[in-house]
Amino acid sequence: MKLIISQYLASLRERDELDVILPDLLSELGLTVFSRPGRGTTQDGVDVAAVGSLNGESEKVYLLSIKSGDLTRSTWNGDSHQALRPSLEEIIDAYIPNRLPVQHRNKEIVICLCFGGFINEQVRPKVEGFIARNTLEKISFAEWNGDFIADLIMRGFLKEELLPIDARSMLRKSLALIDEPEYSYQHFCRLVHWFSNQETKDDKESLTLLRQLNICLWILFSWCRDANNLEPAYLASEITLLNAWEIAKSHSASNLKISKNIMSTFSSCLHTYRSITNEYLDKCITPHVDKRHAISNAVNPMCKFDVNLRLFDLLSRLSMQGIWLSNEIRQNYANSEIVSENLINSLHENFDAVKKLIRNNPVLLSPYKDDQAIDIGIALYSLSLDQSNMTFIKDWLKELIERATFSYEANGIFPSITHDYAKLITLGERQTKEQKEELTKSSVLYPLISTVASLYKMEDISKAIGDFCEKSLSHCAMQYWYPLADTEDFLYTNKHRHGGVVHPIDLFGKVEDRLEQIFDECTNTEYYNKLSAIEGGLEPLIAMACRHYRYPLPIHFWLDDYELFKEQLNSAEAAING
């Protein structure tokens, strides 16, 4: 395990990776961290500062200057502004005399040279010479290389009483099977479930569990990155973040110090998730969305069904990125913070990537499973956040319905409710009326598309759905899923099924009546608004839970648009009535 962790540390970057892990590690070891990495501020060489006792020694101040990888000639004193020696000189000349808190100035100070790898032999004499010249009575130096930090992690995060042999075995198996993403993910799932099922005696143990979850995910991510296979890390990041919220959610509104530490650690888990998903999408998906059939061909399928299933999955992954970006922008506005132009540009680039993915991979015009309404719903919601995407949404929905209706009537491959892969690949073969009715005995896909089309006044699409359903799917139970009182208990862990459905949904009648039926369920209950993710300003967590555990995206995501629809309808009626 120590070798695994050492290799993981050596692969970490300095910014947003190694400097994210070390503060939590020091806190877990009993130190008090009083300075964390900052952006846009002068740090005078110190990335992390903490005070406390290590190894039973007297209380000392630890000032960490962090670099990535091995310490080489260039990273010690090269041209780069990130070289270590200039940072150490800044600590001695500026930080200690001017910025060290008054209450710590009489304590011994240890300046820690932190890096994930090791010191190259040709550099060591220079490092040791610098240390010898600058060591004073109350100022000493310590080399925190990858091996030393790995020891700290073993003592702080992965000590035997917190992570027993069985749990370590799950992590090892997940790392060993990175080339088999599904199996790697399954073992990591078992590890996450082990964490989430622990009965904690106090909040401090909950904090430790969160930190352990985060460090295990970082280890998996670094190994996946080295193996050039980010798929296991992507899947693991979703279930890790969801279970981390289950542990942290009860502390989101508390001002206690331990609660703030727990929420800070959850933010680190969120940062890890965003780092993994952004790297996966930016490296594997986004660069290829503008090439015709490129991503479809990259699936390397056994048959065309594999392409279809994979592409809809990728569609919702890419759309989730847009939902997180838009939520970050809304939170910045709500907190009166400046929204960077880069953030807004990233959101528009995501919208363009989603649209190009659909345009250049026509398989995304033909859902083969009814539960692909989940992926379609996530994409529709993400795109609907920008009015300039409405024309594209209309064209996409029109193609979806035209192909679905034609395929059903022509005995082709139509959206079915089966989860049996063997049955799925028989679609397209000639089937009896009874077989087709069995495969379409319920649907959330058609109510979703009809609702969105009606909401945005795409009357031709909603009418086409109504006509088709009345003619060919009169046997089908049109329904939609809604959160209920038990959803909060199981949404983030999926330990049990939860929520309920409203049916039958009338897709044939007046638009106003259909929307009223669907959205009244949103306004008549408070289950959705009482979800902890909503109260914590983390609405994308709900969409992510639906994506990962396969629940339809709650129609509540469109509730604001429905309120606008009603206002416009009432204004039109008032104008007509004089």
Coordinates of C-alpha atoms in Angstrom, one line a residue:
M1 CA 0.0 0.0 0.0
K2 CA 2.8 2.4 0.8
L3 CA 4.3 1.9 -2.7
I4 CA 0.8 2.5 -4.2
I5 CA 0.6 5.8 -2.3
S6 CA 4.1 6.9 -3.1
Q7 CA 3.4 6.4 -6.9
Y8 CA 0.2 8.3 -6.4
L9 CA 2.0 11.3 -4.8
A10 CA 4.7 11.4 -7.4
S11 CA 2.0 11.9 -10.1
L12 CA 0.2 14.7 -8.4
R13 CA 0.5 18.3 -9.7
E14 CA 1.5 21.1 -7.3
R15 CA -1.6 23.2 -7.8
D16 CA -5.1 22.0 -7.0
E17 CA -3.8 18.5 -6.2
L18 CA -0.9 18.0 -3.8
D19 CA -1.8 21.3 -2.0
V20 CA -5.4 20.1 -1.6
I21 CA -4.4 16.9 0.1
L22 CA -1.8 18.1 2.5
P23 CA -4.0 20.5 4.7
D24 CA -6.5 17.7 5.3
L25 CA -3.6 15.3 6.1
L26 CA -2.2 17.7 8.7
S27 CA -5.6 18.3 10.3
E28 CA -6.1 14.5 10.5
L29 CA -2.7 14.2 12.3
G30 CA -3.9 16.6 15.0
L31 CA -2.3 19.8 13.7
T32 CA -4.2 23.1 13.4
V33 CA -3.9 24.5 9.8
F34 CA -4.0 28.3 9.9
S35 CA -3.1 29.0 6.3
R36 CA -4.2 27.2 3.2
P37 CA -3.3 27.7 -0.5
G38 CA -4.7 30.9 -2.0
R39 CA -5.1 32.3 -5.5
G40 CA -4.3 35.9 -6.5
T41 CA -2.7 36.7 -3.1
T42 CA 1.0 36.9 -2.1
Q43 CA 1.9 33.9 -0.1
D44 CA 5.6 34.7 0.5
G45 CA 6.7 31.1 -0.2
V46 CA 4.3 29.4 2.2
D47 CA 1.6 27.1 0.6
V48 CA 0.3 25.6 3.8
A49 CA 1.0 26.6 7.4
A50 CA 0.1 24.6 10.5
V51 CA 0.9 24.4 14.2
G52 CA 1.0 21.4 16.5
S53 CA 2.9 18.3 17.5
L54 CA 4.1 15.4 15.3
N55 CA 5.6 12.2 16.6
G56 CA 5.2 13.3 20.2
E57 CA 7.5 16.2 19.9
S58 CA 7.0 19.7 21.3
E59 CA 4.5 22.0 19.6
K60 CA 6.0 23.6 16.4
V61 CA 5.0 25.7 13.5
Y62 CA 5.3 23.9 10.2
L63 CA 5.6 26.0 7.0
L64 CA 5.2 24.0 3.8
S65 CA 6.5 25.0 0.4
I66 CA 5.0 22.5 -2.1
K67 CA 6.3 21.4 -5.5
S68 CA 5.2 18.5 -7.7
G69 CA 7.2 15.4 -8.7
D70 CA 10.9 15.0 -8.2
L71 CA 13.1 17.9 -7.1
T72 CA 15.4 18.5 -10.0
R73 CA 18.0 21.2 -10.9
S74 CA 15.3 23.3 -12.6
T75 CA 12.6 22.9 -9.9
W76 CA 15.2 23.7 -7.2
N77 CA 16.6 27.0 -8.6
G78 CA 15.8 27.2 -12.3
D79 CA 14.2 30.0 -14.3
S80 CA 10.6 28.9 -13.4
H81 CA 8.8 31.2 -10.9
Q82 CA 7.7 27.9 -9.2
A83 CA 11.3 27.0 -8.2
L84 CA 11.7 25.9 -4.6
R85 CA 14.8 27.8 -3.5
P86 CA 13.3 31.3 -4.1
S87 CA 10.2 30.2 -2.2
L88 CA 12.3 29.2 0.8
E89 CA 14.1 32.5 0.7
E90 CA 10.8 34.3 0.7
I91 CA 9.7 32.3 3.8
I92 CA 12.9 33.3 5.7
D93 CA 13.0 37.0 4.5
A94 CA 9.3 37.9 4.4
Y95 CA 6.9 35.4 5.8
I96 CA 8.5 34.6 9.2
P97 CA 9.4 38.2 10.2
N98 CA 6.2 39.8 8.8
R99 CA 3.3 37.4 8.4
L100 CA 3.7 34.7 11.0
P101 CA 0.9 35.1 13.5
V102 CA 2.0 36.8 16.7
Q103 CA 0.9 33.9 19.0
H104 CA 3.3 31.6 17.1
R105 CA 6.5 33.7 16.9
N106 CA 8.1 32.2 20.0
K107 CA 7.7 28.6 18.9
E108 CA 10.1 26.5 16.9
I109 CA 9.6 26.8 13.2
V110 CA 10.1 23.9 10.8
I111 CA 10.3 24.9 7.1
C112 CA 9.2 21.8 5.1
L113 CA 10.4 21.1 1.6
C114 CA 7.4 19.2 0.2
F115 CA 7.4 17.3 -3.1
G116 CA 5.6 14.2 -4.3
G117 CA 8.8 12.5 -5.5
F118 CA 12.4 12.6 -4.4
I119 CA 15.5 14.8 -4.6
N120 CA 17.8 14.1 -7.5
E121 CA 21.3 13.2 -6.4
Q122 CA 23.0 16.0 -8.3
V123 CA 20.8 18.5 -6.5
R124 CA 21.1 17.2 -3.0
P125 CA 24.4 18.9 -2.2
K126 CA 23.0 22.3 -3.1
V127 CA 19.9 21.6 -1.0
E128 CA 21.9 20.5 2.0
G129 CA 24.2 23.4 1.7
F130 CA 21.3 25.9 1.7
I131 CA 19.8 24.2 4.7
A132 CA 23.1 24.3 6.7
R133 CA 23.5 28.0 6.0
N134 CA 20.0 29.0 7.0
T135 CA 19.4 26.7 10.0
L136 CA 19.1 28.8 13.2
E137 CA 18.2 28.1 16.8
K138 CA 14.5 28.3 16.2
I139 CA 14.4 27.7 12.5
S140 CA 15.0 24.2 11.1
F141 CA 14.3 22.4 7.8
A142 CA 12.6 19.1 7.0
E143 CA 12.5 17.1 3.8
W144 CA 8.9 15.9 3.2
N145 CA 9.4 13.7 0.1
G146 CA 6.9 11.2 -1.4
D147 CA 8.1 8.5 0.9
F148 CA 7.7 10.6 4.1
I149 CA 4.2 11.9 3.0
A150 CA 3.2 8.4 2.2
D151 CA 4.0 7.4 5.8
L152 CA 1.9 10.3 7.1
I153 CA -1.0 9.2 4.9
M154 CA -0.7 5.7 6.2
R155 CA -0.8 7.0 9.8
G156 CA -3.4 9.7 9.3
F157 CA -5.9 8.4 6.7
L158 CA -5.3 4.7 6.3
K159 CA -4.4 3.5 9.8
E160 CA -5.5 0.0 10.6
E161 CA -8.4 0.9 13.0
L162 CA -9.9 3.1 10.3
L163 CA -9.2 1.2 7.1
P164 CA -8.9 -2.5 7.8
I165 CA -7.2 -5.0 5.6
D166 CA -10.5 -5.8 3.7
A167 CA -11.0 -2.2 2.8
R168 CA -7.4 -1.8 1.6
S169 CA -7.9 -4.9 -0.5
M170 CA -10.9 -3.3 -2.3
L171 CA -8.7 -0.3 -3.1
R172 CA -5.9 -2.5 -4.4
K173 CA -8.3 -4.5 -6.6
S174 CA -9.8 -1.3 -8.0
L175 CA -6.3 -0.1 -8.9
A176 CA -5.2 -3.4 -10.3
L177 CA -8.3 -3.6 -12.7
I178 CA -8.1 -0.1 -14.2
D179 CA -7.9 -1.7 -17.6
E180 CA -11.3 -3.2 -16.9
P181 CA -13.3 -0.1 -16.0
E182 CA -16.5 -1.9 -14.9
Y183 CA -14.7 -4.3 -12.5
S184 CA -12.5 -1.5 -11.2
Y185 CA -15.6 0.6 -10.5
Q186 CA -17.3 -2.3 -8.8
H187 CA -14.5 -2.8 -6.3
F188 CA -14.3 1.0 -5.6
C189 CA -18.1 1.0 -5.1
R190 CA -17.6 -1.7 -2.4
L191 CA -15.0 0.6 -0.8
V192 CA -17.3 3.6 -0.9
H193 CA -20.2 1.6 0.6
W194 CA -17.8 0.4 3.3
F195 CA -17.1 4.0 4.2
S196 CA -20.8 5.1 4.1
N197 CA -22.0 2.2 6.2
Q198 CA -19.6 3.0 9.1
E199 CA -21.3 3.9 12.3
T200 CA -19.5 7.0 13.5
K201 CA -19.3 7.8 17.2
D202 CA -18.9 11.6 16.7
D203 CA -18.5 14.3 14.1
K204 CA -14.7 13.9 14.1
E205 CA -15.0 10.4 12.8
S206 CA -17.3 11.6 10.1
L207 CA -14.7 14.1 9.1
T208 CA -12.1 11.4 8.9
L209 CA -14.3 9.2 6.7
L210 CA -14.7 12.1 4.3
R211 CA -11.0 12.7 4.1
Q212 CA -10.4 9.0 3.5
L213 CA -12.9 9.0 0.7
N214 CA -11.2 11.9 -0.9
I215 CA -7.7 10.5 -0.6
C216 CA -8.8 7.1 -2.0
L217 CA -10.5 8.8 -5.0
W218 CA -7.3 10.9 -5.6
I219 CA -5.3 7.7 -5.6
L220 CA -7.6 6.0 -8.1
F221 CA -7.5 9.2 -10.3
S222 CA -3.7 9.4 -10.4
W223 CA -3.4 5.7 -11.4
C224 CA -6.1 6.1 -14.0
R225 CA -4.3 9.1 -15.4
D226 CA -1.0 7.3 -15.6
A227 CA -2.7 4.4 -17.3
N228 CA -4.4 6.8 -19.7
N229 CA -7.8 5.4 -18.8
L230 CA -10.0 7.8 -16.9
E231 CA -13.2 5.8 -17.2
P232 CA -13.0 4.1 -13.7
A233 CA -12.1 7.4 -12.1
Y234 CA -15.1 9.1 -13.7
L235 CA -17.6 6.5 -12.4
A236 CA -16.0 6.4 -9.0
S237 CA -16.0 10.2 -8.7
E238 CA -19.8 10.3 -9.0
I239 CA -20.6 7.7 -6.4
T240 CA -17.9 9.1 -4.1
L241 CA -19.3 12.6 -4.2
L242 CA -22.9 11.4 -3.6
N243 CA -21.9 9.3 -0.6
A244 CA -19.7 12.1 0.7
W245 CA -22.8 14.4 0.7
E246 CA -24.8 11.8 2.6
I247 CA -22.1 12.0 5.3
A248 CA -21.8 15.8 5.2
K249 CA -25.3 17.0 4.6
S250 CA -26.4 17.3 8.3
H251 CA -23.6 19.9 8.8
S252 CA -24.4 22.2 5.9
A253 CA -26.3 24.8 7.9
S254 CA -24.2 24.6 11.1
N255 CA -21.7 27.2 12.3
L256 CA -19.8 24.8 14.6
K257 CA -16.1 24.5 13.8
I258 CA -16.3 20.8 13.2
S259 CA -19.2 21.3 10.8
K260 CA -17.2 23.9 8.9
N261 CA -14.3 21.5 8.7
I262 CA -16.7 18.8 7.4
M263 CA -18.2 21.1 4.7
S264 CA -14.7 22.2 3.8
T265 CA -13.7 18.6 3.2
F266 CA -16.8 17.9 1.2
S267 CA -15.8 20.9 -0.9
S268 CA -12.5 19.1 -1.5
C269 CA -14.4 16.0 -2.6
L270 CA -16.4 18.2 -5.0
H271 CA -13.2 19.7 -6.3
T272 CA -11.8 16.2 -6.9
Y273 CA -15.0 15.3 -8.7
R274 CA -14.8 18.4 -10.9
S275 CA -11.1 17.8 -11.6
I276 CA -11.7 14.2 -12.7
T277 CA -14.8 14.9 -14.8
N278 CA -13.3 18.0 -16.5
E279 CA -10.1 16.1 -17.4
Y280 CA -12.1 13.2 -18.7
L281 CA -14.4 15.3 -20.9
D282 CA -11.7 17.8 -22.0
K283 CA -9.3 15.0 -22.9
C284 CA -11.5 12.2 -24.2
I285 CA -14.8 13.8 -25.5
T286 CA -14.8 17.5 -26.2
P287 CA -11.8 17.6 -28.7
H288 CA -13.7 15.1 -30.9
V289 CA -17.3 16.3 -30.9
D290 CA -16.8 18.3 -34.1
K291 CA -15.8 15.3 -36.2
R292 CA -18.5 13.3 -37.9
H293 CA -19.0 9.9 -36.3
A294 CA -15.6 10.1 -34.5
I295 CA -16.9 9.3 -31.0
S296 CA -19.3 6.7 -32.3
N297 CA -16.5 4.9 -34.0
A298 CA -14.3 5.2 -30.9
V299 CA -16.7 3.1 -28.9
N300 CA -15.3 0.0 -30.7
P301 CA -18.6 -1.9 -30.3
M302 CA -19.6 -5.5 -30.7
C303 CA -22.8 -4.2 -32.3
K304 CA -24.8 -1.0 -33.0
F305 CA -26.6 -1.2 -29.7
D306 CA -23.4 -0.7 -27.8
V307 CA -22.8 2.6 -29.7
N308 CA -26.3 3.8 -28.9
L309 CA -26.1 3.0 -25.2
R310 CA -22.6 4.5 -24.9
L311 CA -23.4 7.7 -26.8
F312 CA -26.4 8.5 -24.6
D313 CA -24.3 7.9 -21.5
L314 CA -21.7 10.3 -22.8
L315 CA -24.4 12.9 -23.7
S316 CA -25.5 13.1 -20.1
R317 CA -21.9 13.2 -18.8
L318 CA -21.1 16.2 -21.0
S319 CA -24.4 17.9 -20.1
M320 CA -23.7 17.4 -16.4
Q321 CA -20.6 19.6 -16.9
G322 CA -22.9 22.4 -18.2
I323 CA -25.2 22.0 -15.2
W324 CA -22.3 22.3 -12.7
L325 CA -20.9 25.4 -14.5
S326 CA -24.3 27.1 -14.6
N327 CA -24.8 26.4 -10.9
E328 CA -21.4 27.8 -10.1
I329 CA -22.4 31.0 -12.0
R330 CA -25.7 31.3 -10.2
Q331 CA -24.0 30.8 -6.8
N332 CA -21.5 33.5 -7.6
Y333 CA -24.3 35.9 -8.5
A334 CA -26.2 34.9 -5.3
N335 CA -23.2 35.6 -3.2
S336 CA -22.5 39.0 -5.0
E337 CA -19.2 37.6 -6.3
I338 CA -17.7 38.5 -9.6
V339 CA -18.4 35.9 -12.3
S340 CA -15.3 35.4 -14.4
E341 CA -15.5 35.7 -18.1
N342 CA -13.6 32.3 -18.4
L343 CA -16.4 30.6 -16.5
I344 CA -19.1 32.0 -18.8
N345 CA -17.0 31.1 -21.8
S346 CA -16.6 27.6 -20.5
L347 CA -20.4 27.2 -20.2
H348 CA -21.0 28.3 -23.8
E349 CA -18.2 26.0 -24.9
N350 CA -20.0 23.2 -23.2
F351 CA -23.3 24.0 -24.9
D352 CA -21.5 24.0 -28.2
A353 CA -19.9 20.7 -27.4
V354 CA -23.3 19.1 -26.6
K355 CA -24.9 20.3 -29.8
K356 CA -21.9 19.2 -31.9
L357 CA -22.0 15.8 -30.2
I358 CA -25.6 15.3 -31.2
R359 CA -25.2 16.7 -34.8
N360 CA -22.1 14.6 -35.6
N361 CA -23.4 11.4 -34.0
P362 CA -26.9 10.7 -35.5
V363 CA -27.3 7.7 -33.2
L364 CA -28.3 10.3 -30.6
L365 CA -31.5 10.9 -32.6
S366 CA -32.8 7.4 -32.0
P367 CA -33.1 6.3 -28.4
Y368 CA -33.3 2.5 -28.0
K369 CA -34.3 2.4 -24.4
D370 CA -37.1 4.3 -22.6
D371 CA -34.8 5.1 -19.7
Q372 CA -32.6 7.1 -22.0
A373 CA -35.1 9.8 -21.1
I374 CA -32.7 10.3 -18.2
D375 CA -29.9 11.3 -20.4
I376 CA -32.1 13.2 -22.8
G377 CA -33.7 15.1 -19.8
I378 CA -30.3 16.1 -18.4
A379 CA -29.2 17.3 -21.9
L380 CA -32.5 19.2 -22.4
Y381 CA -32.3 20.9 -19.1
S382 CA -28.7 21.9 -19.6
L383 CA -29.3 23.4 -23.1
S384 CA -32.5 25.1 -21.9
L385 CA -30.5 27.3 -19.6
D386 CA -29.6 29.4 -22.6
Q387 CA -32.4 30.8 -24.8
S388 CA -30.1 30.7 -27.8
N389 CA -30.3 26.9 -27.8
M390 CA -34.1 26.8 -28.3
T391 CA -33.9 26.3 -32.1
F392 CA -31.5 23.4 -31.6
I393 CA -33.7 21.8 -28.9
K394 CA -36.8 22.0 -31.2
D395 CA -34.9 20.4 -34.1
W396 CA -33.5 17.7 -31.9
L397 CA -36.9 16.8 -30.3
K398 CA -38.5 16.8 -33.7
E399 CA -36.0 14.2 -35.0
L400 CA -36.3 12.1 -31.8
I401 CA -40.1 11.8 -32.2
E402 CA -40.1 11.3 -36.0
R403 CA -37.5 8.5 -35.7
A404 CA -39.2 6.8 -32.7
T405 CA -42.6 6.8 -34.3
F406 CA -41.4 5.6 -37.6
S407 CA -39.3 2.8 -36.0
Y408 CA -42.2 1.6 -34.0
E409 CA -44.6 1.5 -36.9
A410 CA -42.1 0.0 -39.3
N411 CA -41.0 -2.7 -36.8
G412 CA -37.6 -1.1 -36.4
I413 CA -35.7 -0.3 -33.2
F414 CA -38.0 1.7 -31.0
P415 CA -37.6 2.9 -27.3
S416 CA -38.3 -0.1 -25.1
I417 CA -38.5 -0.6 -21.4
T418 CA -36.3 -3.7 -21.3
H419 CA -33.2 -3.8 -19.2
D420 CA -32.3 -7.2 -20.6
Y421 CA -29.4 -6.8 -23.1
A422 CA -30.3 -10.1 -24.8
K423 CA -33.8 -8.8 -25.5
L424 CA -32.6 -5.4 -26.5
I425 CA -30.4 -6.7 -29.3
T426 CA -33.4 -8.5 -30.8
L427 CA -35.2 -5.2 -31.4
G428 CA -35.6 -4.6 -35.1
E429 CA -36.5 -8.2 -35.8
R430 CA -40.1 -8.8 -36.8
Q431 CA -42.3 -8.9 -33.6
T432 CA -45.9 -9.6 -32.9
K433 CA -48.2 -6.8 -31.7
E434 CA -48.3 -8.4 -28.2
Q435 CA -44.5 -8.5 -28.0
K436 CA -44.3 -4.8 -29.0
E437 CA -46.9 -3.9 -26.5
E438 CA -45.0 -5.8 -23.8
L439 CA -41.9 -3.7 -24.6
T440 CA -43.8 -0.5 -24.4
K441 CA -46.2 -1.0 -21.6
S442 CA -45.0 2.1 -19.8
S443 CA -43.0 5.2 -20.7
V444 CA -41.3 8.3 -19.1
L445 CA -39.7 9.3 -22.4
Y446 CA -42.8 10.5 -24.3
P447 CA -44.2 12.5 -21.3
L448 CA -40.8 14.2 -20.9
I449 CA -40.5 15.2 -24.5
S450 CA -44.2 16.3 -24.6
T451 CA -43.8 18.4 -21.5
V452 CA -40.7 20.2 -22.7
A453 CA -42.2 20.7 -26.2
S454 CA -45.4 22.1 -24.7
L455 CA -43.5 24.3 -22.2
Y456 CA -41.5 26.0 -25.0
K457 CA -44.5 26.3 -27.3
M458 CA -43.4 23.6 -29.8
E459 CA -47.0 22.7 -30.6
D460 CA -46.2 20.6 -33.7
I461 CA -44.0 18.3 -31.6
S462 CA -46.4 17.9 -28.7
K463 CA -49.3 17.2 -31.2
A464 CA -47.2 14.6 -33.1
I465 CA -46.5 12.8 -29.8
G466 CA -50.2 12.9 -28.8
D467 CA -51.3 11.6 -32.2
F468 CA -48.7 8.8 -32.2
C469 CA -49.5 7.8 -28.6
E470 CA -53.3 7.8 -29.2
K471 CA -52.9 5.7 -32.4
S472 CA -50.1 3.2 -31.5
L473 CA -49.5 3.4 -27.7
S474 CA -52.9 3.5 -26.2
H475 CA -51.8 0.5 -24.1
C476 CA -48.8 2.4 -22.7
A477 CA -48.9 3.8 -19.1
M478 CA -47.6 7.3 -19.6
Q479 CA -46.0 8.3 -16.3
Y480 CA -43.3 10.3 -14.6
W481 CA -41.2 10.0 -11.5
Y482 CA -41.4 12.4 -8.5
P483 CA -39.4 12.6 -5.3
L484 CA -41.4 11.6 -2.1
A485 CA -40.7 11.7 1.6
D486 CA -38.3 8.8 1.4
T487 CA -36.2 10.3 -1.4
E488 CA -33.9 12.3 0.9
D489 CA -33.0 9.1 2.8
F490 CA -31.9 7.2 -0.3
L491 CA -31.2 9.6 -3.2
Y492 CA -27.5 9.9 -2.5
T493 CA -26.8 6.2 -1.7
N494 CA -29.5 4.3 -3.5
K495 CA -29.7 1.8 -0.7
H496 CA -33.4 1.4 -1.5
R497 CA -35.8 2.5 -4.2
H498 CA -37.6 5.7 -3.5
G499 CA -40.0 8.2 -4.8
G500 CA -43.2 7.5 -6.8
V501 CA -44.8 8.0 -10.2
V502 CA -47.8 10.0 -11.4
H503 CA -49.9 8.2 -14.0
P504 CA -51.7 8.1 -16.3
I505 CA -50.4 11.4 -17.9
D506 CA -52.7 12.6 -20.6
L507 CA -50.7 13.4 -23.8
F508 CA -53.8 13.9 -26.0
G509 CA -55.7 16.8 -24.4
K510 CA -55.1 20.5 -24.1
V511 CA -51.5 21.7 -23.5
E512 CA -52.6 23.7 -20.4
D513 CA -54.3 20.8 -18.8
R514 CA -51.3 18.5 -19.4
L515 CA -48.8 21.0 -17.9
E516 CA -51.1 21.6 -15.0
Q517 CA -51.3 17.9 -14.2
I518 CA -47.5 17.5 -14.4
F519 CA -46.5 20.6 -12.5
D520 CA -49.2 20.6 -9.9
E521 CA -47.5 17.6 -8.3
C522 CA -44.4 19.8 -7.9
T523 CA -46.2 22.7 -6.2
N524 CA -48.5 20.5 -4.1
T525 CA -45.6 18.8 -2.2
E526 CA -42.4 20.2 -0.6
Y527 CA -40.4 17.0 -0.9
Y528 CA -38.2 18.3 -3.6
N529 CA -37.5 21.7 -2.0
K530 CA -36.7 20.0 1.3
L531 CA -34.0 17.9 -0.3
S532 CA -30.7 18.7 1.4
A533 CA -28.9 19.3 -1.9
I534 CA -31.4 22.1 -2.7
E535 CA -31.0 23.6 0.7
G536 CA -27.2 23.4 0.3
G537 CA -27.2 25.1 -3.1
L538 CA -26.1 21.9 -4.8
E539 CA -29.0 21.2 -7.2
P540 CA -26.6 19.5 -9.7
L541 CA -26.2 16.7 -7.1
I542 CA -29.8 15.7 -7.7
A543 CA -29.2 15.5 -11.5
M544 CA -26.0 13.5 -10.9
A545 CA -27.8 11.1 -8.6
C546 CA -30.5 10.6 -11.2
R547 CA -27.8 10.0 -13.9
H548 CA -25.8 7.6 -11.8
Y549 CA -28.6 5.6 -10.2
R550 CA -31.0 5.8 -13.3
Y551 CA -33.9 7.9 -12.1
P552 CA -35.7 10.4 -14.4
L553 CA -34.6 14.0 -13.9
P554 CA -37.3 15.6 -11.6
I555 CA -39.7 17.8 -13.6
H556 CA -39.1 20.4 -10.9
F557 CA -36.0 21.5 -12.8
W558 CA -38.4 23.2 -15.3
L559 CA -40.7 24.7 -12.7
D560 CA -39.4 28.3 -13.2
D561 CA -40.1 27.9 -16.9
Y562 CA -43.6 26.7 -16.2
E563 CA -44.3 29.7 -14.0
L564 CA -43.2 31.9 -16.9
F565 CA -45.5 29.9 -19.2
K566 CA -48.5 30.5 -16.9
E567 CA -47.7 34.3 -16.7
Q568 CA -47.6 34.6 -20.5
L569 CA -50.8 32.5 -20.8
N570 CA -52.6 34.7 -18.3
S571 CA -51.4 37.9 -20.0
A572 CA -52.7 36.6 -23.3
E573 CA -56.1 35.7 -21.9
A574 CA -56.3 39.1 -20.2
A575 CA -55.6 40.8 -23.5
I576 CA -58.2 38.8 -25.3
N577 CA -60.9 39.5 -22.7
G578 CA -60.1 43.2 -22.8

